[in-house]
CSV table of N, CA, C and O in Angstrom, one decimal:
chain,number,residue,atom,x,y,z
T,1,UNK,N,-58.2,-25.7,41.9
T,1,UNK,CA,-58.8,-24.4,41.5
T,1,UNK,C,-59.8,-24.1,42.2
T,1,UNK,O,-60.9,-24.9,42.6
T,2,UNK,N,-60.0,-22.9,42.4
T,2,UNK,CA,-61.3,-22.2,43.2
T,2,UNK,C,-62.1,-21.5,42.2
T,2,UNK,O,-61.6,-20.6,41.7
T,3,UNK,N,-63.4,-21.4,42.3
T,3,UNK,CA,-64.5,-20.8,41.5
T,3,UNK,C,-65.3,-20.1,42.3
T,3,UNK,O,-65.7,-20.3,43.7
T,4,UNK,N,-66.0,-19.2,42.0
T,4,UNK,CA,-67.3,-18.5,42.7
T,4,UNK,C,-68.4,-18.0,41.6
T,4,UNK,O,-67.9,-17.8,40.2
T,5,UNK,N,-69.5,-18.0,42.2
T,5,UNK,CA,-70.5,-17.5,41.5
T,5,UNK,C,-71.1,-16.5,42.3
T,5,UNK,O,-71.4,-16.8,43.3
T,6,UNK,N,-71.3,-15.2,41.9
T,6,UNK,CA,-71.8,-13.9,42.5
T,6,UNK,C,-73.2,-13.8,41.8
T,6,UNK,O,-73.2,-13.4,40.7
T,7,UNK,N,-74.2,-14.0,42.5
T,7,UNK,CA,-75.5,-14.0,42.1
T,7,UNK,C,-76.6,-13.6,43.2
T,7,UNK,O,-76.4,-13.6,44.2
T,8,UNK,N,-77.7,-13.6,42.6
T,8,UNK,CA,-79.0,-13.5,43.7
T,8,UNK,C,-79.4,-14.8,44.0
T,8,UNK,O,-80.4,-15.0,45.0
T,9,UNK,N,-78.9,-15.9,43.7
T,9,UNK,CA,-79.2,-17.2,44.3
T,9,UNK,C,-80.3,-18.0,43.6
T,9,UNK,O,-80.7,-18.9,44.5
T,10,UNK,N,-80.7,-17.4,42.4
T,10,UNK,CA,-81.9,-18.4,41.8
T,10,UNK,C,-81.4,-19.7,41.4
T,10,UNK,O,-80.5,-20.2,41.5
T,11,UNK,N,-82.5,-20.2,41.0
T,11,UNK,CA,-82.6,-22.0,40.5
T,11,UNK,C,-81.5,-22.0,39.4
T,11,UNK,O,-80.8,-23.2,39.6
T,12,UNK,N,-81.3,-21.0,38.5
T,12,UNK,CA,-80.5,-21.2,37.4
T,12,UNK,C,-78.8,-20.9,37.7
T,12,UNK,O,-77.9,-21.7,37.6
T,13,UNK,N,-78.9,-20.0,39.0
T,13,UNK,CA,-77.6,-19.9,39.5
T,13,UNK,C,-77.1,-21.2,40.2
T,13,UNK,O,-75.9,-21.6,40.3
T,14,UNK,N,-78.0,-21.5,40.9
T,14,UNK,CA,-77.5,-22.7,41.6
T,14,UNK,C,-77.2,-24.1,40.7
T,14,UNK,O,-76.4,-24.7,41.0
T,15,UNK,N,-77.8,-24.0,39.6
T,15,UNK,CA,-77.6,-25.2,38.8
T,15,UNK,C,-76.3,-25.0,38.0
T,15,UNK,O,-75.4,-26.0,38.0
T,16,UNK,N,-75.8,-23.9,37.9
T,16,UNK,CA,-74.5,-23.1,37.3
T,16,UNK,C,-73.4,-23.8,38.3
T,16,UNK,O,-72.4,-24.2,38.0
T,17,UNK,N,-73.7,-23.3,39.5
T,17,UNK,CA,-72.8,-23.7,40.6
T,17,UNK,C,-72.6,-25.2,40.6
T,17,UNK,O,-71.5,-25.6,40.7
T,18,UNK,N,-73.5,-26.1,40.7
T,18,UNK,CA,-73.4,-27.7,40.4
T,18,UNK,C,-72.3,-28.0,39.3
T,18,UNK,O,-71.6,-28.8,39.4
T,19,UNK,N,-72.8,-27.3,38.2
T,19,UNK,CA,-72.0,-27.7,37.2
T,19,UNK,C,-70.3,-27.3,37.3
T,19,UNK,O,-69.6,-27.9,37.1
T,20,UNK,N,-70.3,-26.2,37.9
T,20,UNK,CA,-69.0,-25.3,38.4
T,20,UNK,C,-68.1,-26.6,39.3
T,20,UNK,O,-67.0,-26.6,39.1
T,21,UNK,N,-69.2,-27.3,40.2
T,21,UNK,CA,-68.2,-28.0,41.0
T,21,UNK,C,-67.8,-29.3,40.4
T,21,UNK,O,-67.1,-30.1,40.9
T,22,UNK,N,-68.0,-29.5,39.0
T,22,UNK,CA,-67.6,-30.6,38.3
T,22,UNK,C,-66.2,-30.4,37.6
T,22,UNK,O,-65.4,-31.2,37.3
T,23,UNK,N,-65.8,-28.8,37.7
T,23,UNK,CA,-64.3,-28.6,37.2
T,23,UNK,C,-63.5,-27.8,38.2
T,23,UNK,O,-62.5,-27.7,37.8
T,24,UNK,N,-64.0,-27.3,39.2
T,24,UNK,CA,-63.3,-26.6,40.5
T,24,UNK,C,-63.1,-27.5,41.7
T,24,UNK,O,-64.2,-28.3,42.0
T,25,UNK,N,-62.1,-27.7,42.3
T,25,UNK,CA,-61.9,-28.3,43.6
T,25,UNK,C,-62.8,-27.7,44.4
T,25,UNK,O,-63.2,-28.3,45.8
T,26,UNK,N,-63.2,-26.2,44.4
T,26,UNK,CA,-64.0,-25.5,45.5
T,26,UNK,C,-64.7,-24.5,44.9
T,26,UNK,O,-64.3,-23.7,44.0
T,27,UNK,N,-65.9,-24.4,45.2
T,27,UNK,CA,-66.9,-23.4,44.6
T,27,UNK,C,-67.7,-22.7,45.5
T,27,UNK,O,-68.5,-23.4,46.3
T,28,UNK,N,-67.7,-21.4,45.5
T,28,UNK,CA,-68.5,-20.5,46.6
T,28,UNK,C,-69.5,-19.8,45.9
T,28,UNK,O,-69.3,-19.3,44.7
T,29,UNK,N,-70.8,-19.7,46.5
T,29,UNK,CA,-72.0,-19.2,46.0
T,29,UNK,C,-72.1,-17.7,46.8
T,29,UNK,O,-72.5,-18.0,48.0
T,30,UNK,N,-72.0,-16.6,46.3
T,30,UNK,CA,-71.8,-15.4,46.9
T,30,UNK,C,-73.0,-14.5,46.8
T,30,UNK,O,-73.5,-14.4,45.3
T,31,UNK,N,-73.7,-14.2,47.6
T,31,UNK,CA,-74.9,-13.5,47.5
T,31,UNK,C,-74.7,-12.0,47.0
T,31,UNK,O,-74.0,-11.1,47.6
T,32,UNK,N,-75.2,-11.4,45.9
T,32,UNK,CA,-75.0,-10.3,45.3
T,32,UNK,C,-75.4,-9.1,46.2
T,32,UNK,O,-74.8,-8.3,46.2
T,33,UNK,N,-76.3,-9.4,47.0
T,33,UNK,CA,-77.1,-8.3,48.1
T,33,UNK,C,-75.9,-8.2,49.0
T,33,UNK,O,-76.2,-7.0,49.8
T,34,UNK,N,-75.0,-9.0,49.4
T,34,UNK,CA,-74.0,-8.8,50.2
T,34,UNK,C,-72.5,-8.5,50.0
T,34,UNK,O,-71.5,-8.4,50.7
T,35,UNK,N,-72.5,-7.9,48.6
T,35,UNK,CA,-71.4,-7.3,47.9
T,35,UNK,C,-71.4,-5.8,48.1
T,35,UNK,O,-72.1,-5.2,48.0
T,36,UNK,N,-70.0,-5.6,48.8
T,36,UNK,CA,-69.6,-4.4,48.6
T,36,UNK,C,-68.5,-3.8,47.7
T,36,UNK,O,-67.6,-4.8,47.5
T,37,UNK,N,-68.6,-2.7,47.1
T,37,UNK,CA,-67.8,-2.0,46.1
T,37,UNK,C,-67.0,-1.1,46.7
T,37,UNK,O,-67.6,-0.1,47.1
T,38,UNK,N,-65.3,-1.2,47.3
T,38,UNK,CA,-64.9,0.2,47.8
T,38,UNK,C,-64.0,0.7,46.7
T,38,UNK,O,-63.2,0.2,46.3
T,39,UNK,N,-64.2,2.0,46.6
T,39,UNK,CA,-63.4,2.9,45.6
T,39,UNK,C,-62.6,3.9,46.3
T,39,UNK,O,-63.1,5.1,46.6
T,40,UNK,N,-61.6,3.9,46.5
T,40,UNK,CA,-60.4,4.7,47.4
T,40,UNK,C,-59.7,5.2,46.3
T,40,UNK,O,-59.5,4.6,44.9
T,41,UNK,N,-58.9,6.2,46.6
T,41,UNK,CA,-58.1,7.0,45.6
T,41,UNK,C,-56.9,6.0,45.2
T,41,UNK,O,-56.8,6.3,44.1
T,42,UNK,N,-56.4,5.2,45.8
T,42,UNK,CA,-55.2,4.2,45.3
T,42,UNK,C,-55.9,2.8,45.6
T,42,UNK,O,-54.9,1.7,45.2
T,43,UNK,N,-56.8,2.5,45.8
T,43,UNK,CA,-57.4,1.0,46.2
T,43,UNK,C,-58.6,0.9,46.0
T,43,UNK,O,-59.6,1.7,46.2
T,44,UNK,N,-58.9,-0.1,44.9
T,44,UNK,CA,-60.3,-0.7,44.8
T,44,UNK,C,-60.5,-2.0,45.4
T,44,UNK,O,-59.7,-3.0,45.1
T,45,UNK,N,-61.6,-2.4,45.9
T,45,UNK,CA,-61.7,-3.8,46.6
T,45,UNK,C,-63.1,-4.1,46.4
T,45,UNK,O,-64.1,-3.6,46.6
T,46,UNK,N,-63.3,-5.5,46.3
T,46,UNK,CA,-64.7,-5.9,46.3
T,46,UNK,C,-64.7,-6.8,47.6
T,46,UNK,O,-63.7,-7.6,47.9
T,47,UNK,N,-65.7,-6.7,48.5
T,47,UNK,CA,-65.9,-7.3,49.7
T,47,UNK,C,-67.4,-8.2,49.8
T,47,UNK,O,-68.1,-7.7,49.1
T,48,UNK,N,-67.1,-9.1,50.5
T,48,UNK,CA,-68.2,-10.2,50.4
T,48,UNK,C,-68.3,-10.1,52.0
T,48,UNK,O,-67.6,-10.9,52.9
T,49,UNK,N,-69.5,-9.8,52.4
T,49,UNK,CA,-69.6,-9.6,54.1
T,49,UNK,C,-68.7,-9.1,54.9
T,49,UNK,O,-68.1,-9.6,55.9
T,50,UNK,N,-68.0,-8.1,54.1
T,50,UNK,CA,-66.8,-7.5,54.8
T,50,UNK,C,-65.3,-7.8,54.7
T,50,UNK,O,-64.4,-7.2,54.9
T,51,UNK,N,-65.5,-9.2,54.2
T,51,UNK,CA,-64.3,-9.7,53.6
T,51,UNK,C,-63.8,-9.6,52.3
T,51,UNK,O,-64.6,-9.7,51.4
T,52,UNK,N,-62.3,-9.4,51.9
T,52,UNK,CA,-62.3,-9.2,50.7
T,52,UNK,C,-62.4,-10.5,49.7
T,52,UNK,O,-62.2,-11.5,50.2
T,53,UNK,N,-62.8,-10.1,48.6
T,53,UNK,CA,-63.1,-11.4,47.6
T,53,UNK,C,-61.9,-11.5,46.8
T,53,UNK,O,-61.6,-10.8,45.9
T,54,UNK,N,-61.0,-12.5,47.1
T,54,UNK,CA,-59.8,-12.7,46.3
T,54,UNK,C,-59.4,-14.4,46.5
T,54,UNK,O,-59.9,-15.3,47.1
T,55,UNK,N,-58.3,-14.5,45.5
T,55,UNK,CA,-58.0,-16.2,45.5
T,55,UNK,C,-59.1,-17.0,44.6
T,55,UNK,O,-58.6,-18.1,44.8
T,56,UNK,N,-59.8,-16.5,43.7
T,56,UNK,CA,-60.5,-17.1,43.0
T,56,UNK,C,-59.6,-17.0,41.8
T,56,UNK,O,-59.1,-16.2,41.1
T,57,UNK,N,-59.8,-18.5,41.0
T,57,UNK,CA,-59.3,-18.5,39.4
T,57,UNK,C,-60.3,-18.3,38.6
T,57,UNK,O,-59.9,-17.9,37.5
T,58,UNK,N,-61.6,-18.1,38.8
T,58,UNK,CA,-62.9,-17.8,38.0
T,58,UNK,C,-63.7,-17.4,38.9
T,58,UNK,O,-64.3,-17.9,40.0
T,59,UNK,N,-64.4,-16.3,38.4
T,59,UNK,CA,-65.7,-15.8,39.0
T,59,UNK,C,-66.7,-15.4,38.1
T,59,UNK,O,-66.5,-14.8,37.0
T,60,UNK,N,-68.1,-16.0,38.2
T,60,UNK,CA,-69.0,-15.7,37.4
T,60,UNK,C,-69.9,-15.0,37.9
T,60,UNK,O,-70.5,-15.2,39.0
T,61,UNK,N,-70.3,-13.8,37.3
T,61,UNK,CA,-71.4,-12.4,37.9
T,61,UNK,C,-72.6,-12.7,37.3
T,61,UNK,O,-72.4,-12.7,35.9
T,62,UNK,N,-73.5,-13.0,38.0
T,62,UNK,CA,-75.2,-12.7,37.2
T,62,UNK,C,-75.8,-11.8,38.2
T,62,UNK,O,-75.6,-11.8,39.2
T,63,UNK,N,-76.8,-11.2,37.6
T,63,UNK,CA,-77.7,-10.3,38.2
T,63,UNK,C,-78.6,-9.7,37.3
T,63,UNK,O,-78.5,-9.5,36.2
T,64,UNK,N,-79.4,-9.2,38.0
T,64,UNK,CA,-80.7,-8.3,37.0
T,64,UNK,C,-80.3,-6.8,36.7
T,64,UNK,O,-79.3,-6.6,37.2
T,65,UNK,N,-80.8,-6.3,35.8
T,65,UNK,CA,-80.6,-5.1,35.4
T,65,UNK,C,-80.2,-4.1,36.6
T,65,UNK,O,-79.7,-3.1,36.6
T,66,UNK,N,-81.5,-4.2,37.7
T,66,UNK,CA,-81.3,-3.4,38.7
T,66,UNK,C,-79.8,-3.1,39.7
T,66,UNK,O,-79.4,-2.4,40.1
T,67,UNK,N,-78.9,-4.3,39.2
T,67,UNK,CA,-77.8,-4.5,40.0
T,67,UNK,C,-76.5,-4.3,38.7
T,67,UNK,O,-75.5,-4.4,39.2
T,68,UNK,N,-76.8,-3.6,37.8
T,68,UNK,CA,-75.9,-3.4,36.6
T,68,UNK,C,-74.7,-2.6,37.0
T,68,UNK,O,-73.5,-2.7,36.6
T,69,UNK,N,-75.2,-1.5,37.8
T,69,UNK,CA,-73.9,-0.7,37.9
T,69,UNK,C,-72.9,-1.4,39.0
T,69,UNK,O,-71.7,-1.3,38.8
T,70,UNK,N,-73.5,-2.1,39.9
T,70,UNK,CA,-72.4,-2.7,41.0
T,70,UNK,C,-71.9,-3.9,40.2
T,70,UNK,O,-70.6,-4.3,40.5
T,71,UNK,N,-72.5,-4.4,39.3
T,71,UNK,CA,-72.1,-5.6,38.5
T,71,UNK,C,-70.9,-5.4,37.8
T,71,UNK,O,-69.6,-5.8,37.6
T,72,UNK,N,-71.0,-3.9,37.1
T,72,UNK,CA,-70.0,-3.4,36.1
T,72,UNK,C,-68.6,-2.8,37.1
T,72,UNK,O,-67.7,-3.3,36.6
T,73,UNK,N,-69.0,-2.6,37.8
T,73,UNK,CA,-67.9,-2.0,39.2
T,73,UNK,C,-67.0,-3.3,39.6
T,73,UNK,O,-65.8,-3.5,39.5
T,74,UNK,N,-67.7,-4.2,40.0
T,74,UNK,CA,-67.0,-5.2,40.6
T,74,UNK,C,-66.3,-6.2,39.5
T,74,UNK,O,-65.4,-6.5,39.8
T,75,UNK,N,-67.1,-6.4,38.4
T,75,UNK,CA,-66.1,-7.2,37.3
T,75,UNK,C,-64.9,-6.4,37.0
T,75,UNK,O,-63.9,-6.9,36.6
T,76,UNK,N,-65.2,-5.0,36.7
T,76,UNK,CA,-63.9,-4.0,36.4
T,76,UNK,C,-62.8,-4.5,37.4
T,76,UNK,O,-61.4,-4.4,37.0
T,77,UNK,N,-62.9,-4.5,38.7
T,77,UNK,CA,-62.0,-4.5,39.6
T,77,UNK,C,-61.4,-6.1,39.5
T,77,UNK,O,-60.4,-6.1,39.7
T,78,UNK,N,-62.3,-6.9,39.4
T,78,UNK,CA,-62.1,-8.5,39.7
T,78,UNK,C,-61.3,-8.8,38.6
T,78,UNK,O,-60.6,-10.1,38.6
T,79,UNK,N,-61.5,-8.5,37.6
T,79,UNK,CA,-60.6,-8.8,36.0
T,79,UNK,C,-59.4,-8.7,36.1
T,79,UNK,O,-58.8,-9.3,35.0
T,80,UNK,N,-58.7,-7.6,36.9
T,80,UNK,CA,-57.5,-7.5,37.0
T,80,UNK,C,-56.8,-8.7,37.5
T,80,UNK,O,-55.7,-8.8,37.1
T,81,UNK,N,-57.3,-9.5,38.4
T,81,UNK,CA,-56.7,-11.0,39.0
T,81,UNK,C,-57.4,-12.1,38.8
T,81,UNK,O,-56.8,-13.2,39.2
T,82,UNK,N,-58.5,-11.9,38.2
T,82,UNK,CA,-59.4,-13.2,37.9
T,82,UNK,C,-59.9,-13.5,36.6
T,82,UNK,O,-60.3,-12.5,36.0
T,83,UNK,N,-60.0,-14.7,36.1
T,83,UNK,CA,-60.6,-14.8,35.2
T,83,UNK,C,-62.2,-14.7,35.2
T,83,UNK,O,-62.7,-15.3,36.1
T,84,UNK,N,-63.1,-13.9,34.3
T,84,UNK,CA,-64.5,-13.5,34.2
T,84,UNK,C,-64.9,-14.1,33.0
T,84,UNK,O,-64.5,-13.5,31.9
T,85,UNK,N,-65.7,-15.1,32.9
T,85,UNK,CA,-66.4,-15.3,31.6
T,85,UNK,C,-67.1,-14.4,31.0
T,85,UNK,O,-67.2,-14.2,29.9
T,86,UNK,N,-67.8,-13.4,31.7
T,86,UNK,CA,-68.5,-12.1,31.4
T,86,UNK,C,-68.0,-11.0,31.9
T,86,UNK,O,-67.8,-10.6,33.3
T,87,UNK,N,-67.2,-10.0,31.1
T,87,UNK,CA,-66.7,-8.9,31.2
T,87,UNK,C,-67.4,-7.9,31.7
T,87,UNK,O,-68.6,-7.8,31.4
T,88,UNK,N,-67.1,-6.8,32.4
T,88,UNK,CA,-67.8,-5.8,32.8
T,88,UNK,C,-68.4,-5.1,31.8
T,88,UNK,O,-69.6,-4.5,31.9
T,89,UNK,N,-68.0,-4.6,30.5
T,89,UNK,CA,-68.6,-4.0,29.7
T,89,UNK,C,-69.5,-4.7,28.8
T,89,UNK,O,-70.5,-4.2,28.3
T,90,UNK,N,-69.6,-6.1,29.0
T,90,UNK,CA,-70.5,-6.8,28.5
T,90,UNK,C,-71.9,-6.6,29.3
T,90,UNK,O,-73.1,-6.8,28.6
T,91,UNK,N,-71.5,-6.5,30.5
T,91,UNK,CA,-72.9,-6.1,31.5
T,91,UNK,C,-74.2,-5.0,31.2
T,91,UNK,O,-75.1,-5.2,30.7
T,92,UNK,N,-73.3,-4.3,30.5
T,92,UNK,CA,-74.2,-2.9,30.1
T,92,UNK,C,-74.6,-3.0,29.0
T,92,UNK,O,-75.6,-2.6,28.7
T,93,UNK,N,-73.7,-3.9,28.0
T,93,UNK,CA,-74.4,-4.1,26.7
T,93,UNK,C,-75.6,-5.2,26.8
T,93,UNK,O,-76.6,-4.9,26.2
T,94,UNK,N,-75.6,-6.0,27.6
T,94,UNK,CA,-76.5,-7.1,27.5
T,94,UNK,C,-78.1,-6.4,28.5
T,94,UNK,O,-79.0,-6.8,28.1
T,95,UNK,N,-77.5,-5.5,29.0
T,95,UNK,CA,-79.1,-5.0,30.1
T,95,UNK,C,-79.5,-4.0,29.6
T,95,UNK,O,-80.7,-3.4,29.6
T,96,UNK,N,-78.8,-3.4,28.1
T,96,UNK,CA,-79.3,-2.2,27.5
T,96,UNK,C,-80.5,-2.7,26.3
T,96,UNK,O,-79.9,-3.0,25.3
T,97,UNK,N,-81.5,-2.6,26.5
T,97,UNK,CA,-82.6,-3.3,25.8
T,97,UNK,C,-82.9,-2.3,24.2
T,97,UNK,O,-83.6,-2.8,23.5
T,98,UNK,N,-82.1,-1.1,24.4
T,98,UNK,CA,-82.3,-0.2,23.2
T,98,UNK,C,-81.2,-0.6,22.2
T,98,UNK,O,-81.5,-0.2,21.0
């Protein structure tokens, strides 16, 4: 099985990636700052350094409130084909302190 963590690469994200390696054959650590979301009329796609983010069984997405719009967009796209422990609608709720 293949997993990924999309984050800003902090200490806690590195620790989570290490724990993920105990459960997955392969774990990729993707830098959120290198993520692009393409929204075309008939196609939505998440890219990492220009390449599609695909083929993952599980993706954990983390980031600060500053990245909430892109986190919501990419989780909405990825949840169609990938298991996400944190869904896109939860990101908005968690980052809304009011």
